[in-house]
Short mmCIF file of C-alpha atoms in Angstrom, two decimals:
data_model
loop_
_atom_site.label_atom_id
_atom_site.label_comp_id
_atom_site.label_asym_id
_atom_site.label_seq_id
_atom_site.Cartn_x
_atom_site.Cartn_y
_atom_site.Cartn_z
CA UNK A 1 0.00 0.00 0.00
CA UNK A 2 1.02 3.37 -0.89
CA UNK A 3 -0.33 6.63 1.06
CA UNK A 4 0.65 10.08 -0.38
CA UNK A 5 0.67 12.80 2.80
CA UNK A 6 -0.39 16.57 2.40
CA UNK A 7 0.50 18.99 4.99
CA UNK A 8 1.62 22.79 5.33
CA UNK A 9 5.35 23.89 4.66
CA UNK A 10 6.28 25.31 8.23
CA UNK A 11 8.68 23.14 10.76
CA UNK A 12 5.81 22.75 13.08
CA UNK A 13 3.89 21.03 10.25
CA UNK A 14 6.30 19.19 8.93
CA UNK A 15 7.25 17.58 12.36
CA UNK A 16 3.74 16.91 12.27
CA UNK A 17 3.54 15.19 9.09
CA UNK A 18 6.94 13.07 10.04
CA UNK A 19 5.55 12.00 12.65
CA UNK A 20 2.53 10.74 10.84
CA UNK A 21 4.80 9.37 8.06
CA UNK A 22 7.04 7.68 10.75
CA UNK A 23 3.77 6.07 12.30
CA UNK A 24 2.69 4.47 8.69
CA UNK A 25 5.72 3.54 7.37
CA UNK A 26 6.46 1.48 10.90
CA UNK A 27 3.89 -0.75 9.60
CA UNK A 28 5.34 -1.55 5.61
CA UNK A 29 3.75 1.72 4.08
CA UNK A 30 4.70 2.84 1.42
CA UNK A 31 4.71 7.07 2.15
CA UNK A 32 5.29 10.03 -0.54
CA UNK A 33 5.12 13.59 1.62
CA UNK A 34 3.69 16.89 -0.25
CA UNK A 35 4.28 20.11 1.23
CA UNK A 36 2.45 23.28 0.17
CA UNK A 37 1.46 26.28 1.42
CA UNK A 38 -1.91 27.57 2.22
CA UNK A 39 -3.62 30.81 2.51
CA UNK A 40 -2.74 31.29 6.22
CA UNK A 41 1.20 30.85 5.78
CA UNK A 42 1.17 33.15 2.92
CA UNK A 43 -1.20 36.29 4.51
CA UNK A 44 1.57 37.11 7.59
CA UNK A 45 0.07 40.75 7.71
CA UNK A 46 -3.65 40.37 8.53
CA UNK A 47 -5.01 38.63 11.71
CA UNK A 48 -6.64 35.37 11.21
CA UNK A 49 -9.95 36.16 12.64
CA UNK A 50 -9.92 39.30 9.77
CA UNK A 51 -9.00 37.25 6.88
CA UNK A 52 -12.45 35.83 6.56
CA UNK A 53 -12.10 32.07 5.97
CA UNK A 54 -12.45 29.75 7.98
CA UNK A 55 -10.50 26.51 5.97
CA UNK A 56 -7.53 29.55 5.94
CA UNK A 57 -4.67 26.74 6.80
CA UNK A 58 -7.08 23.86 5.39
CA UNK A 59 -8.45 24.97 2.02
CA UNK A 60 -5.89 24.37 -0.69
CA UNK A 61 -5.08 20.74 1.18
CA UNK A 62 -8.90 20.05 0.84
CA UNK A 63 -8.45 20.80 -2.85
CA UNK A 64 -5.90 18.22 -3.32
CA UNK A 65 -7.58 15.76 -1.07
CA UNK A 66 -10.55 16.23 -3.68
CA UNK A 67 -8.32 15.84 -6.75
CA UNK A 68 -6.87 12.63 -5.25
CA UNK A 69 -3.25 14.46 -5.29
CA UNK A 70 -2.91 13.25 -1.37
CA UNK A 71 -4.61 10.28 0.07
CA UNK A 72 -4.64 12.24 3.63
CA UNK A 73 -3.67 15.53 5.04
CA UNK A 74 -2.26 16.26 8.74
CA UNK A 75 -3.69 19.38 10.15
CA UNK A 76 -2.97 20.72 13.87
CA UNK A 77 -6.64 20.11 15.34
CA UNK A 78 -6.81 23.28 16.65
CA UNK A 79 -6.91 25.18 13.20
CA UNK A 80 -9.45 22.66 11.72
CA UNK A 81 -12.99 23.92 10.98
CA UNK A 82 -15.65 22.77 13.30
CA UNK A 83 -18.05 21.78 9.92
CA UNK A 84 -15.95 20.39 7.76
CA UNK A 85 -17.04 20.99 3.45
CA UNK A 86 -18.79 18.98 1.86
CA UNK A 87 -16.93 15.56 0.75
CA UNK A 88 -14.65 14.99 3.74
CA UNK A 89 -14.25 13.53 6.84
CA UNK A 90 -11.68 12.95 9.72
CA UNK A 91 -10.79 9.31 10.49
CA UNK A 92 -7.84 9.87 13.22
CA UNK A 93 -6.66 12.04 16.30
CA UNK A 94 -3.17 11.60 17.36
CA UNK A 95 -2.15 10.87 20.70
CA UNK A 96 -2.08 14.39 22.31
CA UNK A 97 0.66 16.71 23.97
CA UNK A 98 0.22 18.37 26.99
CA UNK A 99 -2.46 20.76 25.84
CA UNK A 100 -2.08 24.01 27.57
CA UNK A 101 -0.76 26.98 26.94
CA UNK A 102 2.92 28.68 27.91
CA UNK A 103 5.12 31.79 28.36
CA UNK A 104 8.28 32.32 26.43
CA UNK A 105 10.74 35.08 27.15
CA UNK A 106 14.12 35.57 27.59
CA UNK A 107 13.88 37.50 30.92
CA UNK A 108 13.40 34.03 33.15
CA UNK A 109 11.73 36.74 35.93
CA UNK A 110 9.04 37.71 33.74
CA UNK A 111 5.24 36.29 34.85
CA UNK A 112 1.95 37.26 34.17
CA UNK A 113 0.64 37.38 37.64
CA UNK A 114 2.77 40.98 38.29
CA UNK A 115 0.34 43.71 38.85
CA UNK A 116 2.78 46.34 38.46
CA UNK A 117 4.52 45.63 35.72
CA UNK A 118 3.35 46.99 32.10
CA UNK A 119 4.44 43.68 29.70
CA UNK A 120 3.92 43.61 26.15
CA UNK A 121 2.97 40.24 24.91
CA UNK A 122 3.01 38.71 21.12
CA UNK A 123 0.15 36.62 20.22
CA UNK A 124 -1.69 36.24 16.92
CA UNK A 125 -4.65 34.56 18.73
CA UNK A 126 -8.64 36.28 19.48
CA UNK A 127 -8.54 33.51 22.20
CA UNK A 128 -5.63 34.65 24.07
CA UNK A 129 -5.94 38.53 23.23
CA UNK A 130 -9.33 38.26 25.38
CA UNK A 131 -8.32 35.74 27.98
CA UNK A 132 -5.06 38.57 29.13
CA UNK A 133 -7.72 41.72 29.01
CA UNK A 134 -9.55 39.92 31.33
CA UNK A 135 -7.50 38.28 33.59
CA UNK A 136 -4.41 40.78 33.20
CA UNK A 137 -5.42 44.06 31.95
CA UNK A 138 -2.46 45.66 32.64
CA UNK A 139 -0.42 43.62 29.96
CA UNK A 140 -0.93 44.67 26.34
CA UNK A 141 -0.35 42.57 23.24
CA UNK A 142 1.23 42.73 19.60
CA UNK A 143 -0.40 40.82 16.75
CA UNK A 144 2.51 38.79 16.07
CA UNK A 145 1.71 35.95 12.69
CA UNK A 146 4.39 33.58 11.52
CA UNK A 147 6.36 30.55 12.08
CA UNK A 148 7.85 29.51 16.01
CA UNK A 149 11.07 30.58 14.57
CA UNK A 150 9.81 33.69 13.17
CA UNK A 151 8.02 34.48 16.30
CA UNK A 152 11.02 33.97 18.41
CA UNK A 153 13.12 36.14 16.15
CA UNK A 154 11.18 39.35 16.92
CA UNK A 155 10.95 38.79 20.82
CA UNK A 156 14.80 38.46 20.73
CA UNK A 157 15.08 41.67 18.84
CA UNK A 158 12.71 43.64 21.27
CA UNK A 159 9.39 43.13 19.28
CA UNK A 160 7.55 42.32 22.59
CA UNK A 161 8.61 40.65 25.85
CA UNK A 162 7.00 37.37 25.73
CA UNK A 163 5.45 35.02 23.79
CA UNK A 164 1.94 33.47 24.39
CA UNK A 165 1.73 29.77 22.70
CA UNK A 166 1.06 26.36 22.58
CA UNK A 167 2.97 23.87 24.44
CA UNK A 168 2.59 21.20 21.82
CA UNK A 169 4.30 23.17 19.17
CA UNK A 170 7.19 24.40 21.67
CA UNK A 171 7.84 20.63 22.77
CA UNK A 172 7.88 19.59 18.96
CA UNK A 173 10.15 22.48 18.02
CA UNK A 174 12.57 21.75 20.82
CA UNK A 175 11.90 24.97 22.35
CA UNK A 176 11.28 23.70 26.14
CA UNK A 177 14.14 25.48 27.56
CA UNK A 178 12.49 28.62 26.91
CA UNK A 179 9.40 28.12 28.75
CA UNK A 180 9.34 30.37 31.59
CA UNK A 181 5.54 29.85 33.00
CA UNK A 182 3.15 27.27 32.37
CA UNK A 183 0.08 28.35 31.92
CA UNK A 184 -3.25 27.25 34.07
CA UNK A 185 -5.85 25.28 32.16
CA UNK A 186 -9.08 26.55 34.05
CA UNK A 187 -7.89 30.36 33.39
CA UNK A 188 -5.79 29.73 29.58
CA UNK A 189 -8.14 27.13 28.58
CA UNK A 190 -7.07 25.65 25.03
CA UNK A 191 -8.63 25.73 21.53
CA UNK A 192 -10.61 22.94 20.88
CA UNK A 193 -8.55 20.32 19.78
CA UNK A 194 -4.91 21.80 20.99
CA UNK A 195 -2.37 19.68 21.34
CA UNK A 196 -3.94 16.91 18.84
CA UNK A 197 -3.21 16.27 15.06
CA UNK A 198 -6.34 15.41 12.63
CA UNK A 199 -5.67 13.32 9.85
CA UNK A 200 -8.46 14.51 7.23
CA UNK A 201 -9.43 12.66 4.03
CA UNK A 202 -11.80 12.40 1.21
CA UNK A 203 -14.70 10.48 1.92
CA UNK A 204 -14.26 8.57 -1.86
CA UNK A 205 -10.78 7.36 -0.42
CA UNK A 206 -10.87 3.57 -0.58
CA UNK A 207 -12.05 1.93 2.50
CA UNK A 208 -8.94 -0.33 2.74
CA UNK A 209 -6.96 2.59 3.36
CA UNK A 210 -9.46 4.50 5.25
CA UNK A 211 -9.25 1.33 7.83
CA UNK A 212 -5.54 0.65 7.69
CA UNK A 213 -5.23 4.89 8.69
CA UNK A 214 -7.33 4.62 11.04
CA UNK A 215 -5.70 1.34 12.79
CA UNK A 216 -2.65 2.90 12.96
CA UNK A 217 -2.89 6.77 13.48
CA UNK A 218 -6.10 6.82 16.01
CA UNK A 219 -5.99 7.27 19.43
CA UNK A 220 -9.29 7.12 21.25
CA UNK A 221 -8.59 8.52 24.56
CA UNK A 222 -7.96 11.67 21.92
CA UNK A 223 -10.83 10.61 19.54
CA UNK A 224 -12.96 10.70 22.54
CA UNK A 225 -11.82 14.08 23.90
CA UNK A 226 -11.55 15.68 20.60
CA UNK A 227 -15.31 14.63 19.52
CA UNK A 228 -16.48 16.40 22.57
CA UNK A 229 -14.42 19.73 22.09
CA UNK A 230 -15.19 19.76 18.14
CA UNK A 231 -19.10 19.54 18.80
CA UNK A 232 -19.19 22.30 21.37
CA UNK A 233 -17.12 24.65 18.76
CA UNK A 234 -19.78 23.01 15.98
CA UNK A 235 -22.83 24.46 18.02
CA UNK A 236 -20.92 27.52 17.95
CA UNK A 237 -20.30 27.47 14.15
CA UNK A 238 -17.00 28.92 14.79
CA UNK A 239 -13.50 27.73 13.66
CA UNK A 240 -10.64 29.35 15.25
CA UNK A 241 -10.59 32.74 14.59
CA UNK A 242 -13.39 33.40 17.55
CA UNK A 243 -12.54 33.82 20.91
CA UNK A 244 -14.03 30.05 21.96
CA UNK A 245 -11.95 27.55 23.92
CA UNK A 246 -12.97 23.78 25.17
CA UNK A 247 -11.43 21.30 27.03
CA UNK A 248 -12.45 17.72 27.57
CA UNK A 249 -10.73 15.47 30.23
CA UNK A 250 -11.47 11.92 31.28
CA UNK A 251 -12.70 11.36 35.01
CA UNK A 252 -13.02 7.78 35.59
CA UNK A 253 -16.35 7.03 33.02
CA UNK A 254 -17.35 10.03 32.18
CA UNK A 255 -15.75 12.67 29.97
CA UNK A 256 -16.04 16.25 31.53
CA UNK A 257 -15.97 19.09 29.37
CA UNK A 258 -15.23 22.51 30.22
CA UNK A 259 -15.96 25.44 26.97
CA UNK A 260 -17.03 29.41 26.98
CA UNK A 261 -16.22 31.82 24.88
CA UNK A 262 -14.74 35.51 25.43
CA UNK A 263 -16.22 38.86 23.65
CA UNK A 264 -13.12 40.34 21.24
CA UNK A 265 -12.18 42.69 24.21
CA UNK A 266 -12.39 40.03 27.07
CA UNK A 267 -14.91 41.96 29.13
CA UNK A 268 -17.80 39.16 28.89
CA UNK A 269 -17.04 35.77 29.38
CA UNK A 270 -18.67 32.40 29.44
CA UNK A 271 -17.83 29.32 30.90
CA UNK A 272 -20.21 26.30 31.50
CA UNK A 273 -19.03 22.83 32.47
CA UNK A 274 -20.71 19.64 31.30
CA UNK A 275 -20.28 16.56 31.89
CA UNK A 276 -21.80 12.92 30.53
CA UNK A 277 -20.93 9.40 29.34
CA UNK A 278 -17.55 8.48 27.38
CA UNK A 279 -20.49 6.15 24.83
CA UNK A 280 -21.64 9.58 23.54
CA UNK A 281 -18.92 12.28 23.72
CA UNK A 282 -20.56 14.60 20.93
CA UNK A 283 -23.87 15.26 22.64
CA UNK A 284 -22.14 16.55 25.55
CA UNK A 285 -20.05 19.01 23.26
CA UNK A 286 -23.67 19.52 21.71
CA UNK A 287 -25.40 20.53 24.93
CA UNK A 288 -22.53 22.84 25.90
CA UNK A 289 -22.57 24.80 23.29
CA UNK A 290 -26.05 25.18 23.28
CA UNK A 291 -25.93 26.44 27.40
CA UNK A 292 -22.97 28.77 26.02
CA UNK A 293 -25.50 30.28 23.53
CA UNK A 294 -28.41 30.41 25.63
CA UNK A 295 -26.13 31.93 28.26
CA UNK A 296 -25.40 34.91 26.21
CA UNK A 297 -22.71 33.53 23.68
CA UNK A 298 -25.31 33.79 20.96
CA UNK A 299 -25.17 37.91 21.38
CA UNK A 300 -21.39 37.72 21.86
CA UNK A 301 -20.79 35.84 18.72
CA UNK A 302 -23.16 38.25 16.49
CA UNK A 303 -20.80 41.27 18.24
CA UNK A 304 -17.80 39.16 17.34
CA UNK A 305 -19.31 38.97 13.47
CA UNK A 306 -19.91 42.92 13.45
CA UNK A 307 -17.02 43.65 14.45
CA UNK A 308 -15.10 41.45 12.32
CA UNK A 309 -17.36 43.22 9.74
CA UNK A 310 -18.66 39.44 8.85
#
């Protein structure tokens, strides 16, 4: 058997796609790796939540998935669509990283938690941007797009005075040593799906290969956790250019799910907690979302689409 892998050009991507490719070929396949790049690696000078799409680091792999150019492409979960188009399907989480977020700086003193001090902080995410006006008002941030190493290249040269990431991509980049606060999950609470990889496909793809994917790349601890966090953000209609977060965790049979959302400034917030059976993770996401929007999150999300002019 033969697989051909799509993925995006960046390092982080490419790890990711490696990783997938190391996975397959450990059991006799036969892998041929296609980088490209897509309309989020090549727009560095617009936010993501202004350029208007939602597939913006999915679309052009979708295309190629269609045309049968790739058999499968890896995205990071967290910049998947919650509703994918027509024609495809996911069939795979990885195994996921430790899922929250982190502070990078090269002043080891530096933490969010100082009152006083006036910190600027890079970070290209609507998430994040709201979470630090309302936890840490004091702390202002700078849109800051582009590869880990890109990213890191500005704070060195004075651009701002931390970073605000992923773990998952700072572990995979070999970045650890830089990590100078981890970052709680009940206040920083991840994007849906952060710290996962989804492997996407066509749904024409042959059924052998769909299964032999499947058997090898899924995890369903993930699976179970990511099916929960992707139907909250699906009852939302959002992908991740909103200010939304979700996180699902396993407490002995029952998967508990934690998801809100933020307005674009951070003054309202959301948060509702449910919890249900591990049999039927996507209801739970389901009846989150809806207590999210009945909550308020449905007026928060049409302020969120004026203001993004939407």
């Amino acid at each position: 058997m033969k697989i051909t892998i799509g993925t995006r050009r960046s390092k982080l991507a490419m790890w990711q796609a490696h990783y997938v490719k190391d996975q397959l070929e450990q059991e006799g396949i036969d892998i041929e790796l296609i980088p490209i790049e897509t309309k989020g690696d090549k727009i560095l000078d617009v936010s993501i939540a202004k350029i208007g799409s939602k597939g913006v680091f999915t679309e052009e792999l979708e295309q190629m998935l269609a045309e049968g150019t790739i058999d499968l492409a890896v995205h990071s979960a967290k910049d998947l669509q919650s509703i994918l188009s027509e024609g495809f399907e996911i069939i795979a989480f990885s195994a996921r990283e430790k899922e929250h977020d982190v502070l990078l700086s090269f002043n080891k003193s530096f933490r969010l938690d100082n009152p006083d001090a006036s910190f600027v902080i890079g970070t290209s995410s609507t998430r994040r941007i709201a979470t630090l006006a309302h936890y840490y008002p004091n702390i202002s941030t700078v849109e800051m797009r582009g590869n880990l190493q890109t990213r890191i290249a500005k704070l060195e040269s004075g651009y701002c005075d931390a970073l605000l990431l992923a773990y998952a991509g700072v572990a995979r980049m070999g970045y650890n040593e830089m990590v100078n606060q981890d970052l709680p999950l009940n206040i920083f609470t991840p994007a849906v799906g952060q710290g996962s990889l989804a492997i996407e496909v066509a749904k024409e793809l042959s059924a052998e290969k769909k299964k032999r994917i499947r058997e090898i790349l899924n995890n369903p601890i993930a699976e179970l956790k990511l099916l929960a966090e992707r139907a909250y953000l699906k009852k939302l209609k959002g992908g991740c250019s909103i200010p939304a977060f979700a996180n699902a965790q396993i407490n002995h049979d029952q998967i508990v799910l934690t998801a809100g959302i933020f307005s674009l400034d951070g003054r309202q917030l959301i948060c509702k907690t449910h919890s249900g059976a591990l049999s039927d993770p996507e209801s739970i996401g389901s009846k989150a979302g809806e207590d999210v929007l009945n909550s308020g999150g449905d007026k928060i999300l049409a302020q969120i689409n004026r203001e993004l002019n939407r």
